[in-house]
mmCIF file of C-alpha atoms in Angstrom:
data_model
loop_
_atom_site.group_PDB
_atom_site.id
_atom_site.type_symbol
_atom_site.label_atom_id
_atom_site.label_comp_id
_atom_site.label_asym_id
_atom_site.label_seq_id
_atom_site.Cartn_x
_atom_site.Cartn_y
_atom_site.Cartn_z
ATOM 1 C CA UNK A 1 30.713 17.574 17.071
ATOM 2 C CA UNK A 2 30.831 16.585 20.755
ATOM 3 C CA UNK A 3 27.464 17.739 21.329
ATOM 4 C CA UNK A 4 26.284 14.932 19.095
ATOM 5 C CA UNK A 5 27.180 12.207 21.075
ATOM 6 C CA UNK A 6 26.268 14.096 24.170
ATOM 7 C CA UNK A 7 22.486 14.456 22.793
ATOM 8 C CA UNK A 8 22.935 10.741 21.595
ATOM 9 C CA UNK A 9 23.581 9.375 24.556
ATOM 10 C CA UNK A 10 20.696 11.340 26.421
ATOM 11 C CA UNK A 11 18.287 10.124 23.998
ATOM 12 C CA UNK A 12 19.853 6.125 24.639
ATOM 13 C CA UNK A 13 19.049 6.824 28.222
ATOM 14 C CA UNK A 14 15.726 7.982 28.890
ATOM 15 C CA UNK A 15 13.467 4.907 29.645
ATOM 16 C CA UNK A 16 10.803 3.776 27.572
ATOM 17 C CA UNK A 17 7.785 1.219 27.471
ATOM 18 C CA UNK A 18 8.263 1.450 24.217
ATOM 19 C CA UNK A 19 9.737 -2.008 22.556
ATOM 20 C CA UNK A 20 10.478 -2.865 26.764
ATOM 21 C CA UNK A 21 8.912 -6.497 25.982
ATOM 22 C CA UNK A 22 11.382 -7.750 23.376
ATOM 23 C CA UNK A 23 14.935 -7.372 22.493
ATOM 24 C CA UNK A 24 15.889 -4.990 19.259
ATOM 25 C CA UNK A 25 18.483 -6.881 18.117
ATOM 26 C CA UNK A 26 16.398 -10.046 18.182
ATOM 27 C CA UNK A 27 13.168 -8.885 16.223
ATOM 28 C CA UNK A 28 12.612 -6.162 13.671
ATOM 29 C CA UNK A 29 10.406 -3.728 12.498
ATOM 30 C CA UNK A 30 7.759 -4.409 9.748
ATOM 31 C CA UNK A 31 9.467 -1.625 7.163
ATOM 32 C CA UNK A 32 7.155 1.081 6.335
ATOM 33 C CA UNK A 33 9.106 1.207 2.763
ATOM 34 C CA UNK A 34 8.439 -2.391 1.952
ATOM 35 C CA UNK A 35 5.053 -2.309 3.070
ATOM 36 C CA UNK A 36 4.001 0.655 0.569
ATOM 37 C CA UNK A 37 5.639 -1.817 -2.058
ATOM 38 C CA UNK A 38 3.459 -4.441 -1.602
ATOM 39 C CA UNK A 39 0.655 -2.494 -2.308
ATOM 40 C CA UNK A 40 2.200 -0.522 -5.421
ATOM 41 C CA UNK A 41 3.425 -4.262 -6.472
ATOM 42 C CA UNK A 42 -0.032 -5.779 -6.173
ATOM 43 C CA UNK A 43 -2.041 -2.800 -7.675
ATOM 44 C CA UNK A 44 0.691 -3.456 -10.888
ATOM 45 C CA UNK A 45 -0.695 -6.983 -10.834
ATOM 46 C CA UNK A 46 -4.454 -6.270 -10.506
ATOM 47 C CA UNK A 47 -4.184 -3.270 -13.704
ATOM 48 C CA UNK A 48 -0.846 -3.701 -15.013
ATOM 49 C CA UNK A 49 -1.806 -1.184 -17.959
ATOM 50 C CA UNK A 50 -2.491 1.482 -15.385
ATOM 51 C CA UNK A 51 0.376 1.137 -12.499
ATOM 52 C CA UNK A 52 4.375 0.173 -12.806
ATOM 53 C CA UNK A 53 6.773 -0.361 -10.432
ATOM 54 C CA UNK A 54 10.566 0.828 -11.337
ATOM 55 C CA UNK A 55 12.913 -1.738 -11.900
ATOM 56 C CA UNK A 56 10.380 -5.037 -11.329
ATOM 57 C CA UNK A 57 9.080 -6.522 -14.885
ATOM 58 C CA UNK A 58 5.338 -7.188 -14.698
ATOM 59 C CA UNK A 59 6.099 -10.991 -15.143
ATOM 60 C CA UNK A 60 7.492 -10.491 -11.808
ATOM 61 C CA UNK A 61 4.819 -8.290 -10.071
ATOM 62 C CA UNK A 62 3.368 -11.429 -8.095
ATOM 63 C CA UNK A 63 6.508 -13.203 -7.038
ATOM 64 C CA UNK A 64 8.298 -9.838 -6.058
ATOM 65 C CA UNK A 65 5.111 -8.950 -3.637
ATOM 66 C CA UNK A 66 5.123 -12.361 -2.366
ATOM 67 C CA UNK A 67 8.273 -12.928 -1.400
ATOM 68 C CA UNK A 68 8.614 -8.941 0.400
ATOM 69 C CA UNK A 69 4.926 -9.834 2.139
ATOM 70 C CA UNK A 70 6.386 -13.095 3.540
ATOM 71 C CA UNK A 71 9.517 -10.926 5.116
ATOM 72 C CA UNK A 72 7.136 -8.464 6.702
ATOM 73 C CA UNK A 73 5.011 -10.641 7.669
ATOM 74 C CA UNK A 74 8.023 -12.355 10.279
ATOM 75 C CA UNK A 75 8.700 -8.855 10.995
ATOM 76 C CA UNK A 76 4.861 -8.288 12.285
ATOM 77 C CA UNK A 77 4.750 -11.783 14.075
ATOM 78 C CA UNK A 78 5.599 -10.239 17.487
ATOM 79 C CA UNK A 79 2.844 -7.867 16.719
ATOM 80 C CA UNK A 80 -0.059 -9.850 15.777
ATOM 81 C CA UNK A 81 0.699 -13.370 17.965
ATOM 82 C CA UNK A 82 1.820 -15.307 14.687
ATOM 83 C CA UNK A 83 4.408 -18.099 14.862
ATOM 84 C CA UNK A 84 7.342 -16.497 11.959
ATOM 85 C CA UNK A 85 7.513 -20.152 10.624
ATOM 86 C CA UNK A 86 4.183 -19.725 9.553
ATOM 87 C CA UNK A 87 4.693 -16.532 7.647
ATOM 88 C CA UNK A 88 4.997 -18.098 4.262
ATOM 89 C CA UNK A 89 1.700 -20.528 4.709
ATOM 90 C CA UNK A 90 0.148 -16.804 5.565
ATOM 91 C CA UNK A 91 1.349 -14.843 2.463
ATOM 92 C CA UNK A 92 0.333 -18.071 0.386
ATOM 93 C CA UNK A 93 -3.249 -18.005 1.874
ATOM 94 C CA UNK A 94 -3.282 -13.857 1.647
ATOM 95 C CA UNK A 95 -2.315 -14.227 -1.976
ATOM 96 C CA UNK A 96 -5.007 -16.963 -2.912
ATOM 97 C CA UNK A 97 -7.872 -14.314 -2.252
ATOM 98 C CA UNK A 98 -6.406 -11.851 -4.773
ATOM 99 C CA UNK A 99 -8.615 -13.337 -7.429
ATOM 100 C CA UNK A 100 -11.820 -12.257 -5.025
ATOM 101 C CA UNK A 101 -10.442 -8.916 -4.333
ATOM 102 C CA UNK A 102 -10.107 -7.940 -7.656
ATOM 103 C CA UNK A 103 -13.448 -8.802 -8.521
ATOM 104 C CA UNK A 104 -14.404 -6.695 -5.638
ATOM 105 C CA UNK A 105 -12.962 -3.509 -7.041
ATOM 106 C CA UNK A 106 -14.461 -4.705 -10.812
ATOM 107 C CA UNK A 107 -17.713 -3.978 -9.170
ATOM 108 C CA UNK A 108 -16.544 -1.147 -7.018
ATOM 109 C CA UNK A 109 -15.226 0.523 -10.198
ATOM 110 C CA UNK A 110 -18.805 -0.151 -11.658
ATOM 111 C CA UNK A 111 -20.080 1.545 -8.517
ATOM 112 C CA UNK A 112 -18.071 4.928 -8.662
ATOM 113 C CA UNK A 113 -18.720 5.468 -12.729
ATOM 114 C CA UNK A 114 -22.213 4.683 -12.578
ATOM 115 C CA UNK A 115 -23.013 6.789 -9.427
ATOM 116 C CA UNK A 116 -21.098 9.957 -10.356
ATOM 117 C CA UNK A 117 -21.589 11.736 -13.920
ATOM 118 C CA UNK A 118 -18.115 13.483 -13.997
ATOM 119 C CA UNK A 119 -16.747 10.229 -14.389
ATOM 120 C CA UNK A 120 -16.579 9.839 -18.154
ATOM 121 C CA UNK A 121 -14.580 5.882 -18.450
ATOM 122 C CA UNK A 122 -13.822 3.627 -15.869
ATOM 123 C CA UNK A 123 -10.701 4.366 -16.945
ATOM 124 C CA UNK A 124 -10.667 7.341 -15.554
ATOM 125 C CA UNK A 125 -11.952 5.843 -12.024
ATOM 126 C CA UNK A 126 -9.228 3.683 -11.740
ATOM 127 C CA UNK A 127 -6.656 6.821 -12.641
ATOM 128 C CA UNK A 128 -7.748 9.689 -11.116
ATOM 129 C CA UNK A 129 -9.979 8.814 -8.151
ATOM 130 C CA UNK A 130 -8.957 8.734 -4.827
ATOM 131 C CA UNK A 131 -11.935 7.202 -3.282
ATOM 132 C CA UNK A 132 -10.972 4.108 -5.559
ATOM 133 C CA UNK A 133 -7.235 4.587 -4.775
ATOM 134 C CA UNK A 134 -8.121 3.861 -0.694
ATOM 135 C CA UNK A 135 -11.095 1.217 -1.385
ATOM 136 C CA UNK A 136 -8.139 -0.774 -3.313
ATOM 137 C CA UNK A 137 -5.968 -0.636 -0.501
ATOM 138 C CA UNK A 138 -8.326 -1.092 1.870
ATOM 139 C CA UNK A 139 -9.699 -4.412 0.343
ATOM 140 C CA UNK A 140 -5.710 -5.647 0.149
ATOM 141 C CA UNK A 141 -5.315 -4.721 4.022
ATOM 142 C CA UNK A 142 -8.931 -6.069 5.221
ATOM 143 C CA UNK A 143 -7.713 -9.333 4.032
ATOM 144 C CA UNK A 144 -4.272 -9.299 6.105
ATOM 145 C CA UNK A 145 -6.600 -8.035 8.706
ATOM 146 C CA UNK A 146 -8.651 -11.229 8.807
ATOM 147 C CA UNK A 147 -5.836 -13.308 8.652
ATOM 148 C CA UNK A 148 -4.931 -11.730 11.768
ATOM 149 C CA UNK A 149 -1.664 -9.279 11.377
ATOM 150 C CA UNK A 150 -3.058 -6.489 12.337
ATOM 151 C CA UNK A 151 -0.070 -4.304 12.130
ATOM 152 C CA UNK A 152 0.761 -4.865 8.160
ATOM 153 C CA UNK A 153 -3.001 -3.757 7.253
ATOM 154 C CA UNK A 154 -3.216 -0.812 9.173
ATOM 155 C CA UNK A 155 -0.217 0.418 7.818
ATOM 156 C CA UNK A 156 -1.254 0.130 4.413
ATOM 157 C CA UNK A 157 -4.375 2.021 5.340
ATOM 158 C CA UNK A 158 -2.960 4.867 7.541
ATOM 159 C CA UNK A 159 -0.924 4.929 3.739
ATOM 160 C CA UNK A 160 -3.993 5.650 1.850
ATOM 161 C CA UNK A 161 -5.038 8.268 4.529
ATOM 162 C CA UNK A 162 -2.097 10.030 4.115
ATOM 163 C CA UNK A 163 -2.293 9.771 0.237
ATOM 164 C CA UNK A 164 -6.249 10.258 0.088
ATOM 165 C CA UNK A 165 -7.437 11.795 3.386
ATOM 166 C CA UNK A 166 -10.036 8.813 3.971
ATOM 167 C CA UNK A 167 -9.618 6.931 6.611
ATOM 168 C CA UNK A 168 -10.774 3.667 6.820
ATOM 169 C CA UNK A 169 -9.546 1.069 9.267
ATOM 170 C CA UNK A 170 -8.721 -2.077 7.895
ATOM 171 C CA UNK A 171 -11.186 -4.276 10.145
ATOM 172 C CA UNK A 172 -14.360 -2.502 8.649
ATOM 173 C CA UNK A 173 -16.372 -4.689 6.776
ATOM 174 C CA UNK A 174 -17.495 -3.480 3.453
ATOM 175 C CA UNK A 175 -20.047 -5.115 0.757
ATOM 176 C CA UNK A 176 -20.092 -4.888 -2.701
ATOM 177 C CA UNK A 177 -20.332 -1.626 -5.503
ATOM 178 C CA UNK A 178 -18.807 0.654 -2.800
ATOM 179 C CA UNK A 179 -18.725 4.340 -3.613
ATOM 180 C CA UNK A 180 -17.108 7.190 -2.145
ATOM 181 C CA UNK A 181 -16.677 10.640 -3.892
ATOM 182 C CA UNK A 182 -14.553 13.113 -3.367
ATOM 183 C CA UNK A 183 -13.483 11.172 -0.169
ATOM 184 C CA UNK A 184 -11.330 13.620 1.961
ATOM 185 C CA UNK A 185 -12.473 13.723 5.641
ATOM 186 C CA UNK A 186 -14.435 10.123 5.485
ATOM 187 C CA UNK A 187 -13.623 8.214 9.018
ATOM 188 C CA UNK A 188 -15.327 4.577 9.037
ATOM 189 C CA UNK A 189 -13.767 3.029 12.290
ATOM 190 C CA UNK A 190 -12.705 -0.710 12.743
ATOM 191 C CA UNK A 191 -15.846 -2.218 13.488
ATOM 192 C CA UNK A 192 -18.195 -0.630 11.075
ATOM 193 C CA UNK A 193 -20.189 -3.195 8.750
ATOM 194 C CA UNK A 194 -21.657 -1.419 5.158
ATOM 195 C CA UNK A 195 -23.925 -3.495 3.023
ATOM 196 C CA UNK A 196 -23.945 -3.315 -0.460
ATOM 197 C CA UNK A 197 -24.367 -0.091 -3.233
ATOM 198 C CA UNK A 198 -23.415 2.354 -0.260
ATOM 199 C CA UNK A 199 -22.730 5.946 -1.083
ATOM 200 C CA UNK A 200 -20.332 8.156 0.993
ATOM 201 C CA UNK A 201 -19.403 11.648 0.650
ATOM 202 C CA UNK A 202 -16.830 13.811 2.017
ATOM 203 C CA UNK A 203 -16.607 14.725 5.217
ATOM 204 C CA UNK A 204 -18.793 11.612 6.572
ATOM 205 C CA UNK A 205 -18.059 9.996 9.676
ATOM 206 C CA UNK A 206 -18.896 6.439 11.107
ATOM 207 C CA UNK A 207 -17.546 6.398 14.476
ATOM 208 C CA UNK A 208 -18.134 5.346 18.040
ATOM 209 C CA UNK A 209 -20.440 6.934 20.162
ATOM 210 C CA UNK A 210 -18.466 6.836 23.562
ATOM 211 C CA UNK A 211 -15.932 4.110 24.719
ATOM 212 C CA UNK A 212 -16.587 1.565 27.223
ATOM 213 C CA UNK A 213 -13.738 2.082 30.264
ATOM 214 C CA UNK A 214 -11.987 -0.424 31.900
ATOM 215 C CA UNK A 215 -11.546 -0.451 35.918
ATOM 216 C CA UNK A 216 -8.181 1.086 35.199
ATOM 217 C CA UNK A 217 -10.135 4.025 33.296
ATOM 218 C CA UNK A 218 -8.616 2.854 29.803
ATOM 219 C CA UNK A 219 -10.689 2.177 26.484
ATOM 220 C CA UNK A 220 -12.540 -1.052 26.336
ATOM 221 C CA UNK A 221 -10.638 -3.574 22.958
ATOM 222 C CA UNK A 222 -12.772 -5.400 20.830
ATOM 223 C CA UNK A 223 -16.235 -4.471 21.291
ATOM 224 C CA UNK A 224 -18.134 -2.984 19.156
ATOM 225 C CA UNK A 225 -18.257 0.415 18.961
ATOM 226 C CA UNK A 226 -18.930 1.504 15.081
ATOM 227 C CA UNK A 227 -22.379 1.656 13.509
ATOM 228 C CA UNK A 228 -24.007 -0.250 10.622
ATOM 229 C CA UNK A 229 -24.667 0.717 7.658
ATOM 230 C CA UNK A 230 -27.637 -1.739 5.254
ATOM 231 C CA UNK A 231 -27.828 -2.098 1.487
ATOM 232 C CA UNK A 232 -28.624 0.932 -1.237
ATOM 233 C CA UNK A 233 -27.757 4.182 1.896
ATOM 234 C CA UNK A 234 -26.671 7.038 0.730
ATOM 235 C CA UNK A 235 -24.977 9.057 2.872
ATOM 236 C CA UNK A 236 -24.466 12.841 2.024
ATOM 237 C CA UNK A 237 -21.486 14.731 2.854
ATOM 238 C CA UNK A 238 -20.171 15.591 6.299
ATOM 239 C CA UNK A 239 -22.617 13.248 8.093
ATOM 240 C CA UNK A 240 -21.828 11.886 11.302
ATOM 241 C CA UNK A 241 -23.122 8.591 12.140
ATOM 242 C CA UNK A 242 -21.852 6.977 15.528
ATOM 243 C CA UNK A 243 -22.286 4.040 18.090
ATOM 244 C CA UNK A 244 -21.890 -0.039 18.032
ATOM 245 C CA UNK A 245 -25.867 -0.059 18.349
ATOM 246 C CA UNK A 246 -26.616 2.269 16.001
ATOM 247 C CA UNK A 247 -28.138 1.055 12.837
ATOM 248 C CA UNK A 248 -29.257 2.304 9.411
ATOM 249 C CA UNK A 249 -31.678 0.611 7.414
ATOM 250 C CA UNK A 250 -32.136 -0.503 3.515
ATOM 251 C CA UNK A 251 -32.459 2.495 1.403
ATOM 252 C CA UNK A 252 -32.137 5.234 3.388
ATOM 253 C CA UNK A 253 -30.689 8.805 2.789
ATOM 254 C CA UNK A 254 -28.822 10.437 5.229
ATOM 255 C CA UNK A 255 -28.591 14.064 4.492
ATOM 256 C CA UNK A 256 -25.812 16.641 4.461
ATOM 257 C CA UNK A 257 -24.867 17.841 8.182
ATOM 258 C CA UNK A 258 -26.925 15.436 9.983
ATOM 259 C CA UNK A 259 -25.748 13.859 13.352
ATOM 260 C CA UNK A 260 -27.172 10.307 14.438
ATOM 261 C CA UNK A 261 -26.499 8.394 17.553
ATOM 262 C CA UNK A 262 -29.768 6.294 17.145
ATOM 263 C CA UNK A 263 -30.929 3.754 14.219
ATOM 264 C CA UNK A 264 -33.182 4.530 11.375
ATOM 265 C CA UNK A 265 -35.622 2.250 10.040
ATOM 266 C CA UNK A 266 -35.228 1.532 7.075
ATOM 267 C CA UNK A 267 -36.462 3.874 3.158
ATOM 268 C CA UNK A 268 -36.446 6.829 5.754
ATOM 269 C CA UNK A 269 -34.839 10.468 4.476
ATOM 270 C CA UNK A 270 -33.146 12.031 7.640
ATOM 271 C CA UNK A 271 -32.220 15.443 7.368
ATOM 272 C CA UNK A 272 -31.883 18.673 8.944
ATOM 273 C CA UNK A 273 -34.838 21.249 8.401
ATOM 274 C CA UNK A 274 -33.758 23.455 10.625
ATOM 275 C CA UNK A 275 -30.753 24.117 12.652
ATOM 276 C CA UNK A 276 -31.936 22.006 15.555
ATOM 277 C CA UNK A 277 -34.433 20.074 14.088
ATOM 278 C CA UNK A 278 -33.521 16.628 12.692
ATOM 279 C CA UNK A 279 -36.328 15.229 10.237
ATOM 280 C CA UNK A 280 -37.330 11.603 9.368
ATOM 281 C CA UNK A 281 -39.444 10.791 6.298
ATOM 282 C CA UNK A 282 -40.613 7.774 4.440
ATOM 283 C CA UNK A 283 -38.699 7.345 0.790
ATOM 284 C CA UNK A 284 -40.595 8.056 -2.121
#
């Protein structure tokens, strides 16, 4: 099949900024495969009665993930400004906050069967609920996040938003007894905070307002552009919520539909009483 090589050698020669910076046969890809392994490996360790992994014993769980995240991690170096010598310092830090994750998703497990009455064990919230499927991966990329390699924890996330449909970027910042329901559609961007004992429902968004431009015309980096979210806010579903300055208070309720680009004090009730017509009440 002449045409093959033909095609292949068209593709070989079309340029590309693309991977222009660095040599192919020097550095390598962080593998998508591996990556997903990790995360199957260390949800195995974190409920080992609940998740297996084919062909790895669960005496081996820890030492299997560790020694895959330390390869990935010298793949991502290029990516996130990390010396490869110091990968296996990195992995050895990442894994030393497993312990605190864990207990994170204890409480967010807590969280999701207290807050929604078709769960009937916690059992079943750590089985069947995707909300709790992308908080757990979330919380294991967050971490790689703030130990700065980027690349590694939003590919574990953009995994649980193809699995789940909820997007959450790995830099947000998330507090205790988190609880998302049904989940598909939620969008909480990279520099959203959430206190503790939030509520989400499908459909909500927490996004940026606008982005700052550059003299060039391109995007702004690392500013904040996400809102913030206090302590004990529910928000209902399909509510959109956007900008770096926009701020919702302790205990408020954010109603079905409702779009915000301002803050809300806080024990206020926003919601829509008429098509137009937002409305802001005190909580009872």
């Amino acid at each position: 099949m002449d045409f093959i090589e033909t095609v292949r050698q068209q593709l070989g020669s079309l340029p590309s900024e693309i991977g222009s910076n660095f040599s192919l046969e020097k550095y390598h890809m962080p593998d998508r495969r591996r990556v997903i392994e990790i995360i199957k490996l260390i949800q195995a360790a974190f409920f080992p009665d609940f998740f297996k992994v084919s062909g790895v014993a669960p005496s081996e769980h820890l030492e299997t993930a560790f020694e895959l995240l330390k390869e990935q991690i010298e793949r991502a170096a290029l990516f996130g400004n990390i010396n490869p010598e110091n990968a296996g310092a990195l992995a050895e830090d990442f894994f030393k906050r497993l312990p605190k994750i864990k207990a994170m998703l204890l409480k967010d497990i807590k969280a999701l069967f207290d807050g929604d009455p078709a769960a009937k064990s916690y059992e079943e919230v750590i089985l069947c609920y995707p909300g709790f499927y992308a908080i757990t991966i979330y919380r294991i990329a967050h971490e790689l996040y703030l130990l700065k390699i980027p690349l590694l924890a939003r590919m574990m996330t953009e995994f649980a938003h193809e699995k789940t449909g909820i997007d959450i970027h790995a830099g947000a910042t998330i507090g205790e007894y988190f609880f998302i329901d049904h989940g598909t559609g939620i969008v909480i961007g990279e520099t959203t905070v959430i206190g503790d004992h939030v509520k989400l429902y499908q459909g909500v968004t927490l996004g940026a307002r606008s982005f700052e431009l550059d003299v060039f015309g391109n995007p702004v980096k690392g500013i904040k552009r996400h809102p913030n979210i206090g302590n004990n806010v529910v928000i209902y579903a399909n509510a959109t919520i956007l900008g770096g300055d926009t701020c919702i208070g302790d205990n408020c309720v954010i109603g079905a539909g409702v779009w915000l680009t301002s803050s809300v004090e806080k024990n206020k009730r926003v919601y829509y009483s008429s098509a137009v017509t937002v409305s802001i009440k005190e909580q009872q």
